[in-house]
Amino acid sequence: LFDEARYIGFDPELTADAKHDSSATYFPVALGKKAESLEFHRTENLNCSSAFLPNREFLDRFIYVGNFFNIRETVRLNVVVLDQYLPQNGITQADFIELDTQGSELDILQGAQDFLSSSILGVRVEVEFSAMYHNQPLFADVDSFLRQFGFMLFDLERYHLRRKSLPIQSSSREQIVWGQALYFKDWKNLALNLSKQQIIKLAVISSYYGFESYAFEIIEYLLREDVRLLTSMEKEQLANLCYTDRLPRKLSRRKRLTRFLRQMYGRVQP
């Protein structure tokens, strides 16, 4: 999103204590809702590996699944809790969480409740609508949990699987099985609890993902006379960038907004 953005990742396969580069830090641990050691099942397709056992009775009804979910080995991983682990490593706030962990996403979110209630403004999370793994949480569970923290569902990429019962050339609608859900905090219900920096970040993040109308809804709020998060000069700059045609035509409103908010990002205070 920004050149100066800092990314934090988790990879239990790392052999070093932590891996750092100019923009990212990767920790060699797994995430969950409690600190423990748990079994992790590595599959033929490593992208299908999970802490949950594959639900073969369900998966074998579909084509193209093949051997993807066959378990190659089971290992033990050390699990940490985000709310505990990040502060222990000097990280006390984060803006966005992205999860794709094959069924354990809700467990990880349950271990991040302090961050979800304070600094997290957006979440992108893989969700399942049918149990691809035994005893895994489904979309309804994840959605209900995130709404407790003031998040709204903004987008849902949906993926389907085709059953084996018809030849591939036969036309048929197919069952939705999993997806990628995108959530943002609802600024209107949280405006009094959001800092100047947070509400600006929320506008930037929503614009980055293409939700310009939501970003401009936030901008309209910031420009109101009775809202004093921005100074008079900052309001004038923002209005000129977003609502006038004095800038080149090729510079879209989205780019104008992002330009202003990037300028603001480095100097606003919480």
Short mmCIF file of C-alpha atoms in Angstrom, two decimals:
data_model
loop_
_atom_site.label_atom_id
_atom_site.label_comp_id
_atom_site.label_asym_id
_atom_site.label_seq_id
_atom_site.Cartn_x
_atom_site.Cartn_y
_atom_site.Cartn_z
CA LEU A 1 0.00 0.00 0.00
CA PHE A 2 2.88 2.36 0.86
CA ASP A 3 6.59 2.09 0.21
CA GLU A 4 7.14 2.47 3.93
CA ALA A 5 4.54 -0.13 4.94
CA ARG A 6 5.75 -2.90 7.20
CA TYR A 7 4.55 -6.44 6.65
CA ILE A 8 4.54 -9.11 9.35
CA GLY A 9 4.27 -12.77 8.39
CA PHE A 10 4.36 -16.13 10.10
CA ASP A 11 6.01 -19.26 8.70
CA PRO A 12 6.63 -22.19 11.07
CA GLU A 13 8.90 -23.75 8.43
CA LEU A 14 11.57 -21.08 8.94
CA THR A 15 14.74 -22.39 10.55
CA ALA A 16 15.97 -19.02 11.85
CA ASP A 17 14.47 -17.27 14.87
CA ALA A 18 13.07 -14.55 12.60
CA LYS A 19 13.63 -13.36 9.05
CA HIS A 20 13.89 -9.64 8.35
CA ASP A 21 14.23 -7.50 5.24
CA SER A 22 13.63 -3.83 4.54
CA SER A 23 9.83 -4.08 4.55
CA ALA A 24 8.90 -7.40 6.15
CA THR A 25 9.46 -9.56 9.20
CA TYR A 26 8.62 -13.27 9.28
CA PHE A 27 8.37 -15.20 12.53
CA PRO A 28 8.96 -18.99 12.63
CA VAL A 29 5.77 -19.90 14.49
CA ALA A 30 2.18 -20.92 13.81
CA LEU A 31 -0.83 -18.94 15.05
CA GLY A 32 -3.88 -19.99 17.02
CA LYS A 33 -6.22 -19.06 19.87
CA LYS A 34 -3.94 -20.44 22.58
CA ALA A 35 -0.25 -21.18 23.04
CA GLU A 36 0.25 -24.89 22.52
CA SER A 37 1.84 -27.59 20.41
CA LEU A 38 -0.52 -29.10 17.86
CA GLU A 39 -0.54 -31.58 15.01
CA PHE A 40 -0.27 -30.18 11.49
CA HIS A 41 -1.10 -32.32 8.47
CA ARG A 42 1.04 -31.77 5.37
CA THR A 43 -0.76 -32.77 2.18
CA GLU A 44 0.33 -33.65 -1.36
CA ASN A 45 -0.58 -30.13 -2.39
CA LEU A 46 1.09 -28.11 0.35
CA ASN A 47 -1.49 -25.34 -0.09
CA CYS A 48 -4.10 -27.74 1.33
CA SER A 49 -2.11 -28.52 4.50
CA SER A 50 -4.00 -27.83 7.70
CA ALA A 51 -4.28 -28.33 11.43
CA PHE A 52 -7.60 -30.04 10.61
CA LEU A 53 -7.98 -33.43 8.97
CA PRO A 54 -9.31 -33.30 5.38
CA ASN A 55 -12.96 -34.29 5.02
CA ARG A 56 -12.45 -36.89 2.30
CA GLU A 57 -16.06 -38.05 2.37
CA PHE A 58 -17.08 -34.58 1.19
CA LEU A 59 -14.09 -33.78 -1.02
CA ASP A 60 -14.20 -37.07 -2.96
CA ARG A 61 -17.56 -36.08 -4.44
CA PHE A 62 -15.84 -33.49 -6.65
CA ILE A 63 -13.56 -33.61 -9.67
CA TYR A 64 -10.13 -31.97 -9.81
CA VAL A 65 -9.57 -32.57 -6.10
CA GLY A 66 -7.46 -35.64 -6.87
CA ASN A 67 -4.66 -36.30 -4.43
CA PHE A 68 -4.38 -32.70 -3.28
CA PHE A 69 -5.65 -33.51 0.21
CA ASN A 70 -3.78 -36.78 0.73
CA ILE A 71 -1.75 -36.52 3.93
CA ARG A 72 1.99 -36.97 3.39
CA GLU A 73 3.04 -36.54 7.01
CA THR A 74 1.88 -35.14 10.33
CA VAL A 75 4.20 -32.92 12.35
CA ARG A 76 3.91 -30.88 15.51
CA LEU A 77 4.02 -27.08 15.41
CA ASN A 78 4.48 -24.53 18.16
CA VAL A 79 1.48 -22.20 18.23
CA VAL A 80 1.47 -18.64 19.57
CA VAL A 81 -1.31 -16.11 20.16
CA LEU A 82 -1.14 -12.82 18.26
CA ASP A 83 -2.29 -10.72 21.22
CA GLN A 84 0.62 -12.04 23.28
CA TYR A 85 3.33 -12.71 20.71
CA LEU A 86 3.36 -9.42 18.82
CA PRO A 87 3.69 -7.17 21.91
CA GLN A 88 6.46 -9.44 23.17
CA ASN A 89 8.27 -8.61 19.92
CA GLY A 90 7.71 -4.87 20.14
CA ILE A 91 4.62 -4.68 17.90
CA THR A 92 1.65 -3.07 19.61
CA GLN A 93 -0.54 -2.14 16.65
CA ALA A 94 -1.38 -3.39 13.17
CA ASP A 95 -3.76 -2.06 10.53
CA PHE A 96 -4.78 -5.10 8.50
CA ILE A 97 -4.90 -8.88 8.83
CA GLU A 98 -4.87 -11.35 5.94
CA LEU A 99 -5.40 -15.05 6.65
CA ASP A 100 -5.45 -18.17 4.48
CA THR A 101 -4.73 -21.11 6.79
CA GLN A 102 -7.09 -23.85 5.62
CA GLY A 103 -9.67 -23.83 8.36
CA SER A 104 -7.85 -22.32 11.35
CA GLU A 105 -8.62 -18.67 10.52
CA LEU A 106 -11.22 -18.28 13.28
CA ASP A 107 -8.83 -19.71 15.87
CA ILE A 108 -6.22 -17.14 14.86
CA LEU A 109 -8.75 -14.29 14.99
CA GLN A 110 -9.88 -15.42 18.43
CA GLY A 111 -6.27 -15.02 19.53
CA ALA A 112 -6.19 -11.46 18.17
CA GLN A 113 -9.18 -9.91 19.95
CA ASP A 114 -7.14 -7.08 21.49
CA PHE A 115 -5.86 -6.05 18.05
CA LEU A 116 -9.29 -6.45 16.45
CA SER A 117 -10.88 -4.19 19.04
CA SER A 118 -8.17 -1.53 18.85
CA SER A 119 -6.02 -1.01 15.76
CA ILE A 120 -7.15 -3.47 13.05
CA LEU A 121 -9.17 -1.68 10.35
CA GLY A 122 -9.56 -4.43 7.76
CA VAL A 123 -9.48 -8.21 7.48
CA ARG A 124 -9.17 -10.42 4.41
CA VAL A 125 -9.85 -14.02 5.32
CA GLU A 126 -10.42 -17.31 3.55
CA VAL A 127 -13.76 -18.86 4.52
CA GLU A 128 -15.46 -22.16 3.80
CA PHE A 129 -19.18 -22.70 3.27
CA SER A 130 -18.97 -26.49 3.59
CA ALA A 131 -16.57 -28.45 5.75
CA MET A 132 -13.52 -29.24 3.63
CA TYR A 133 -11.87 -30.28 6.88
CA HIS A 134 -13.36 -32.11 9.86
CA ASN A 135 -14.65 -29.87 12.68
CA GLN A 136 -13.55 -26.64 11.01
CA PRO A 137 -15.44 -23.35 11.52
CA LEU A 138 -17.44 -22.09 8.53
CA PHE A 139 -18.19 -18.69 7.04
CA ALA A 140 -21.12 -18.03 9.39
CA ASP A 141 -18.85 -18.53 12.41
CA VAL A 142 -16.16 -16.16 11.10
CA ASP A 143 -18.71 -13.55 10.02
CA SER A 144 -20.51 -13.57 13.37
CA PHE A 145 -17.23 -13.25 15.24
CA LEU A 146 -15.91 -10.28 13.23
CA ARG A 147 -19.18 -8.36 13.46
CA GLN A 148 -18.75 -8.27 17.24
CA PHE A 149 -15.78 -5.95 16.64
CA GLY A 150 -17.57 -3.53 14.30
CA PHE A 151 -16.53 -5.08 10.98
CA MET A 152 -18.77 -5.12 7.91
CA LEU A 153 -18.52 -7.54 4.99
CA PHE A 154 -17.55 -5.61 1.85
CA ASP A 155 -16.67 -8.29 -0.66
CA LEU A 156 -16.79 -12.04 -1.12
CA GLU A 157 -14.85 -13.85 -3.84
CA ARG A 158 -16.58 -17.20 -4.33
CA TYR A 159 -15.12 -20.50 -5.53
CA HIS A 160 -17.05 -23.55 -6.65
CA LEU A 161 -16.34 -27.26 -7.08
CA ARG A 162 -17.85 -29.52 -9.72
CA ARG A 163 -19.29 -32.89 -8.81
CA LYS A 164 -18.27 -36.13 -10.53
CA SER A 165 -21.83 -37.07 -11.43
CA LEU A 166 -21.87 -35.40 -14.88
CA PRO A 167 -19.36 -35.35 -17.75
CA ILE A 168 -17.27 -32.21 -17.78
CA GLN A 169 -18.82 -31.06 -21.06
CA SER A 170 -22.31 -31.03 -19.53
CA SER A 171 -23.58 -27.67 -18.38
CA SER A 172 -24.35 -27.31 -14.69
CA ARG A 173 -24.24 -24.77 -11.90
CA GLU A 174 -21.87 -25.82 -9.14
CA GLN A 175 -21.77 -25.60 -5.37
CA ILE A 176 -19.98 -22.74 -3.68
CA VAL A 177 -17.42 -24.28 -1.33
CA TRP A 178 -15.00 -21.57 -0.23
CA GLY A 179 -14.20 -17.91 -0.73
CA GLN A 180 -12.16 -14.87 0.25
CA ALA A 181 -14.05 -12.43 2.46
CA LEU A 182 -13.06 -8.79 2.88
CA TYR A 183 -14.11 -6.79 5.94
CA PHE A 184 -13.65 -3.16 6.96
CA LYS A 185 -14.46 -1.44 10.22
CA ASP A 186 -17.69 0.56 10.10
CA TRP A 187 -16.35 4.07 10.69
CA LYS A 188 -19.81 5.54 11.31
CA ASN A 189 -20.39 3.46 14.42
CA LEU A 190 -16.81 3.87 15.62
CA ALA A 191 -16.00 7.46 14.65
CA LEU A 192 -15.72 8.62 18.25
CA ASN A 193 -13.28 5.78 19.01
CA LEU A 194 -11.09 6.15 15.91
CA SER A 195 -8.06 8.39 16.01
CA LYS A 196 -7.18 10.85 13.26
CA GLN A 197 -4.56 8.46 12.00
CA GLN A 198 -6.88 5.45 12.01
CA ILE A 199 -9.73 7.06 10.10
CA ILE A 200 -7.29 8.31 7.45
CA LYS A 201 -5.77 4.84 7.17
CA LEU A 202 -9.24 3.33 6.80
CA ALA A 203 -9.99 5.64 3.88
CA VAL A 204 -6.69 4.74 2.21
CA ILE A 205 -7.15 0.99 2.67
CA SER A 206 -10.73 1.00 1.37
CA SER A 207 -9.66 3.07 -1.64
CA TYR A 208 -6.75 0.69 -2.28
CA TYR A 209 -9.21 -2.21 -2.52
CA GLY A 210 -11.41 -0.22 -4.91
CA PHE A 211 -14.14 0.93 -2.53
CA GLU A 212 -13.87 4.61 -3.42
CA SER A 213 -17.45 5.38 -2.38
CA TYR A 214 -16.69 4.21 1.16
CA ALA A 215 -13.45 6.18 1.17
CA PHE A 216 -15.30 9.32 0.06
CA GLU A 217 -17.99 8.74 2.65
CA ILE A 218 -15.19 8.98 5.21
CA ILE A 219 -13.78 12.08 3.48
CA GLU A 220 -17.17 13.78 3.59
CA TYR A 221 -17.23 13.14 7.33
CA LEU A 222 -13.74 14.59 7.77
CA LEU A 223 -14.76 17.76 5.87
CA ARG A 224 -17.82 18.47 7.98
CA GLU A 225 -17.64 21.74 9.90
CA ASP A 226 -18.52 20.08 13.20
CA VAL A 227 -15.77 17.47 12.84
CA ARG A 228 -12.40 18.77 13.96
CA LEU A 229 -10.05 15.87 13.27
CA LEU A 230 -8.39 17.87 10.46
CA THR A 231 -7.13 21.42 10.64
CA SER A 232 -8.71 24.09 8.40
CA MET A 233 -5.70 23.94 6.09
CA GLU A 234 -5.87 20.16 5.83
CA LYS A 235 -9.59 20.32 5.03
CA GLU A 236 -8.95 22.85 2.28
CA GLN A 237 -6.18 20.71 0.78
CA LEU A 238 -8.39 17.63 0.89
CA ALA A 239 -11.37 19.38 -0.69
CA ASN A 240 -9.19 20.82 -3.48
CA LEU A 241 -7.73 17.41 -4.28
CA CYS A 242 -10.95 15.45 -4.21
CA TYR A 243 -13.65 17.83 -5.39
CA THR A 244 -12.10 20.20 -7.95
CA ASP A 245 -10.88 19.77 -11.52
CA ARG A 246 -7.74 21.86 -11.16
CA LEU A 247 -5.52 18.77 -11.30
CA PRO A 248 -4.76 16.90 -14.55
CA ARG A 249 -7.70 14.94 -15.93
CA LYS A 250 -5.66 11.71 -15.91
CA LEU A 251 -5.34 12.00 -12.14
CA SER A 252 -8.46 10.19 -10.92
CA ARG A 253 -10.27 11.02 -7.71
CA ARG A 254 -8.93 7.84 -6.25
CA LYS A 255 -5.35 8.88 -7.03
CA ARG A 256 -6.02 12.36 -5.68
CA LEU A 257 -7.34 10.89 -2.46
CA THR A 258 -4.41 8.53 -2.16
CA ARG A 259 -1.95 11.36 -2.82
CA PHE A 260 -3.43 13.46 -0.02
CA LEU A 261 -3.69 10.61 2.44
CA ARG A 262 -0.16 9.46 1.74
CA GLN A 263 1.03 12.96 2.51
CA MET A 264 -1.02 12.95 5.69
CA TYR A 265 -0.01 9.43 6.70
CA GLY A 266 3.50 10.33 7.68
CA ARG A 267 2.61 13.31 9.85
CA VAL A 268 -0.72 12.70 11.53
CA GLN A 269 -0.70 11.80 15.18
CA PRO A 270 -2.94 9.20 16.87
#
